[in-house]
Short mmCIF file of C-alpha atoms in Angstrom, two decimals:
data_model
loop_
_atom_site.label_atom_id
_atom_site.label_comp_id
_atom_site.label_asym_id
_atom_site.label_seq_id
_atom_site.Cartn_x
_atom_site.Cartn_y
_atom_site.Cartn_z
CA MET A 70 -31.97 27.46 -41.79
CA SER A 71 -28.55 26.93 -43.09
CA PHE A 72 -26.30 24.22 -41.75
CA GLY A 73 -23.36 24.85 -43.93
CA ARG A 74 -22.13 23.38 -47.10
CA LEU A 75 -21.37 19.68 -47.47
CA GLU A 76 -18.96 20.29 -50.31
CA LYS A 77 -15.26 21.00 -50.07
CA PRO A 78 -14.25 24.52 -50.75
CA GLY A 79 -12.64 24.57 -54.12
CA GLY A 80 -15.04 22.30 -55.95
CA ASN A 81 -14.46 18.81 -57.26
CA GLN A 82 -10.67 18.85 -57.45
CA PRO A 83 -8.88 15.56 -56.65
CA ILE A 84 -6.73 15.32 -53.54
CA SER A 85 -3.13 15.62 -54.67
CA ASP A 86 -1.42 14.77 -51.32
CA ILE A 87 0.19 11.36 -50.92
CA ASN A 88 -0.98 9.40 -47.89
CA VAL A 89 2.31 8.11 -46.41
CA THR A 90 0.81 6.50 -43.31
CA PRO A 91 0.49 3.00 -44.86
CA LEU A 92 4.02 3.27 -46.28
CA VAL A 93 5.45 4.20 -42.87
CA ASP A 94 3.55 1.34 -41.20
CA VAL A 95 4.91 -1.22 -43.65
CA MET A 96 8.46 0.12 -43.34
CA LEU A 97 8.33 -0.03 -39.52
CA VAL A 98 7.12 -3.63 -39.62
CA LEU A 99 9.94 -4.56 -42.02
CA LEU A 100 12.46 -2.78 -39.78
CA VAL A 101 11.29 -4.72 -36.72
CA ILE A 102 11.48 -8.02 -38.63
CA PHE A 103 15.00 -7.17 -39.80
CA ILE A 104 16.14 -6.21 -36.29
CA ILE A 105 14.84 -9.50 -34.88
CA THR A 106 16.19 -11.80 -37.60
CA ALA A 107 19.60 -10.19 -38.26
CA PRO A 108 21.29 -11.55 -35.10
CA LEU A 109 19.88 -15.02 -35.78
CA MET A 110 21.37 -15.08 -39.26
CA SER A 111 24.88 -14.07 -38.15
CA SER A 112 25.14 -16.57 -35.27
CA ARG A 113 23.79 -19.58 -37.10
CA LEU A 114 25.61 -22.80 -36.34
CA GLU A 115 25.84 -25.17 -39.27
CA LEU A 116 25.76 -28.82 -38.24
CA GLU A 117 25.46 -31.96 -40.26
CA LEU A 118 23.48 -34.12 -37.87
CA PRO A 119 23.46 -37.90 -38.18
CA LYS A 120 20.35 -39.61 -39.42
CA ALA A 121 18.49 -41.62 -36.79
CA GLU A 122 16.44 -44.74 -37.34
CA ASP A 123 13.71 -46.19 -35.12
CA LYS A 124 16.28 -47.85 -32.87
CA ALA A 125 18.22 -44.61 -32.23
CA ALA A 126 18.02 -45.05 -28.45
CA GLN A 127 20.20 -48.15 -28.56
CA VAL A 128 23.87 -47.32 -28.12
CA GLU A 129 26.21 -49.40 -30.23
CA GLU A 130 29.86 -49.90 -29.45
CA PRO A 131 32.14 -48.46 -32.14
CA GLU A 132 33.87 -50.95 -34.38
CA ALA A 133 37.34 -49.73 -33.40
CA PHE A 134 38.14 -47.76 -30.27
CA VAL A 135 41.00 -47.02 -27.96
CA SER A 136 40.59 -46.31 -24.27
CA ILE A 137 42.74 -43.65 -22.61
CA SER A 138 42.36 -43.02 -18.87
CA VAL A 139 43.76 -40.29 -16.64
CA ASP A 140 43.89 -40.75 -12.88
CA ALA A 141 43.69 -38.03 -10.22
CA GLN A 142 47.49 -37.57 -10.23
CA GLY A 143 47.54 -36.99 -14.01
CA GLN A 144 49.04 -40.36 -15.02
CA VAL A 145 47.84 -41.46 -18.47
CA TYR A 146 46.90 -45.09 -19.12
CA TRP A 147 46.53 -46.77 -22.51
CA ASP A 148 44.09 -49.67 -22.05
CA GLU A 149 44.92 -49.88 -18.31
CA GLN A 150 48.71 -49.74 -18.95
CA PRO A 151 50.62 -46.58 -17.87
CA VAL A 152 52.27 -44.64 -20.70
CA ASP A 153 54.36 -41.48 -20.92
CA ALA A 154 53.73 -38.60 -23.35
CA ALA A 155 56.16 -39.82 -26.03
CA ALA A 156 54.76 -43.36 -26.05
CA LEU A 157 51.21 -42.00 -26.12
CA GLN A 158 52.05 -39.79 -29.12
CA GLN A 159 53.62 -42.73 -30.96
CA ARG A 160 50.64 -45.03 -30.28
CA LEU A 161 48.16 -42.38 -31.39
CA GLU A 162 50.09 -41.91 -34.64
CA GLU A 163 50.05 -45.67 -35.28
CA ILE A 164 46.29 -45.84 -34.68
CA ALA A 165 45.68 -42.83 -36.94
CA ARG A 166 47.75 -44.41 -39.74
CA ARG A 167 45.90 -47.72 -39.49
CA ASP A 168 42.39 -46.30 -39.24
CA PRO A 169 41.67 -42.57 -38.83
CA GLU A 170 38.04 -43.41 -37.97
CA THR A 171 39.09 -45.11 -34.72
CA GLU A 172 37.24 -43.65 -31.75
CA LEU A 173 39.24 -42.34 -28.81
CA GLN A 174 37.38 -42.92 -25.53
CA LEU A 175 38.62 -40.65 -22.75
CA ARG A 176 38.09 -41.53 -19.10
CA ALA A 177 39.22 -39.00 -16.51
CA ASP A 178 38.99 -38.66 -12.76
CA THR A 179 36.95 -35.68 -11.56
CA ALA A 180 40.12 -34.17 -10.07
CA VAL A 181 41.89 -33.97 -13.45
CA PRO A 182 42.27 -30.36 -14.60
CA TYR A 183 40.48 -29.29 -17.76
CA GLY A 184 43.77 -28.22 -19.35
CA ARG A 185 45.15 -31.75 -19.14
CA MET A 186 42.18 -33.11 -21.07
CA VAL A 187 42.56 -30.35 -23.67
CA GLN A 188 46.19 -31.42 -24.16
CA LEU A 189 45.14 -35.02 -24.81
CA ILE A 190 42.41 -33.94 -27.23
CA GLY A 191 44.86 -31.68 -29.06
CA MET A 192 47.39 -34.49 -29.31
CA ALA A 193 44.76 -36.82 -30.80
CA GLN A 194 43.52 -34.24 -33.28
CA ALA A 195 47.07 -33.36 -34.35
CA VAL A 196 47.66 -36.92 -35.55
CA GLY A 197 44.30 -37.11 -37.33
CA LEU A 198 41.93 -38.72 -34.84
CA SER A 199 38.71 -36.75 -34.77
CA ARG A 200 36.26 -39.18 -33.17
CA ILE A 201 36.61 -38.50 -29.45
CA GLY A 202 34.17 -39.63 -26.78
CA PHE A 203 34.02 -38.95 -23.05
CA VAL A 204 33.11 -41.88 -20.82
CA ALA A 205 31.24 -41.25 -17.56
CA ASP A 206 29.46 -43.30 -14.96
CA PRO A 207 25.67 -43.01 -14.87
CA ALA A 208 24.34 -40.67 -12.16
CA THR A 209 22.88 -42.56 -9.21
CA GLY A 210 21.70 -39.70 -7.02
CA ALA A 211 21.86 -35.95 -6.61
CA PRO A 212 24.58 -34.19 -8.58
CA THR A 213 27.74 -33.50 -6.64
CA ALA A 214 29.30 -30.08 -6.39
CA PRO A 215 32.71 -29.60 -8.02
CA ALA A 216 35.71 -29.54 -5.71
CA PRO A 217 36.75 -26.08 -4.51
CA GLY A 218 39.39 -24.46 -6.65
CA ARG A 219 38.51 -26.48 -9.76
#
């Protein structure tokens, strides 16, 4: 009985074809990795975060700060005293000349438009004040919905 030959036809010649399957597998894996990581690399946000110690939860008052408040009608107050735009600009310039590291604490009524606050921030940054903080009351219950049209 003959079951056939167990040898390749052609004898003991080496296989001269290149097996590209492993190469294609590796290239596809690299392509997937590149597709996933490329968007992350282009939208990376560089921040220099402050160093925190064990007592990082304790909030310390800044050494020098100025309080500016805006009521619902848009009137600006400098430490509880009403001021106009020219006087506010002059006072901000004086503070920036004395100490540019002075913190500006902004307090605003919930009815104050966003654009008004942007104007105040822009005015402060134009004179060289870059430390700006927003002051808010702690939440006591469920969050309130914003007023219609705001």
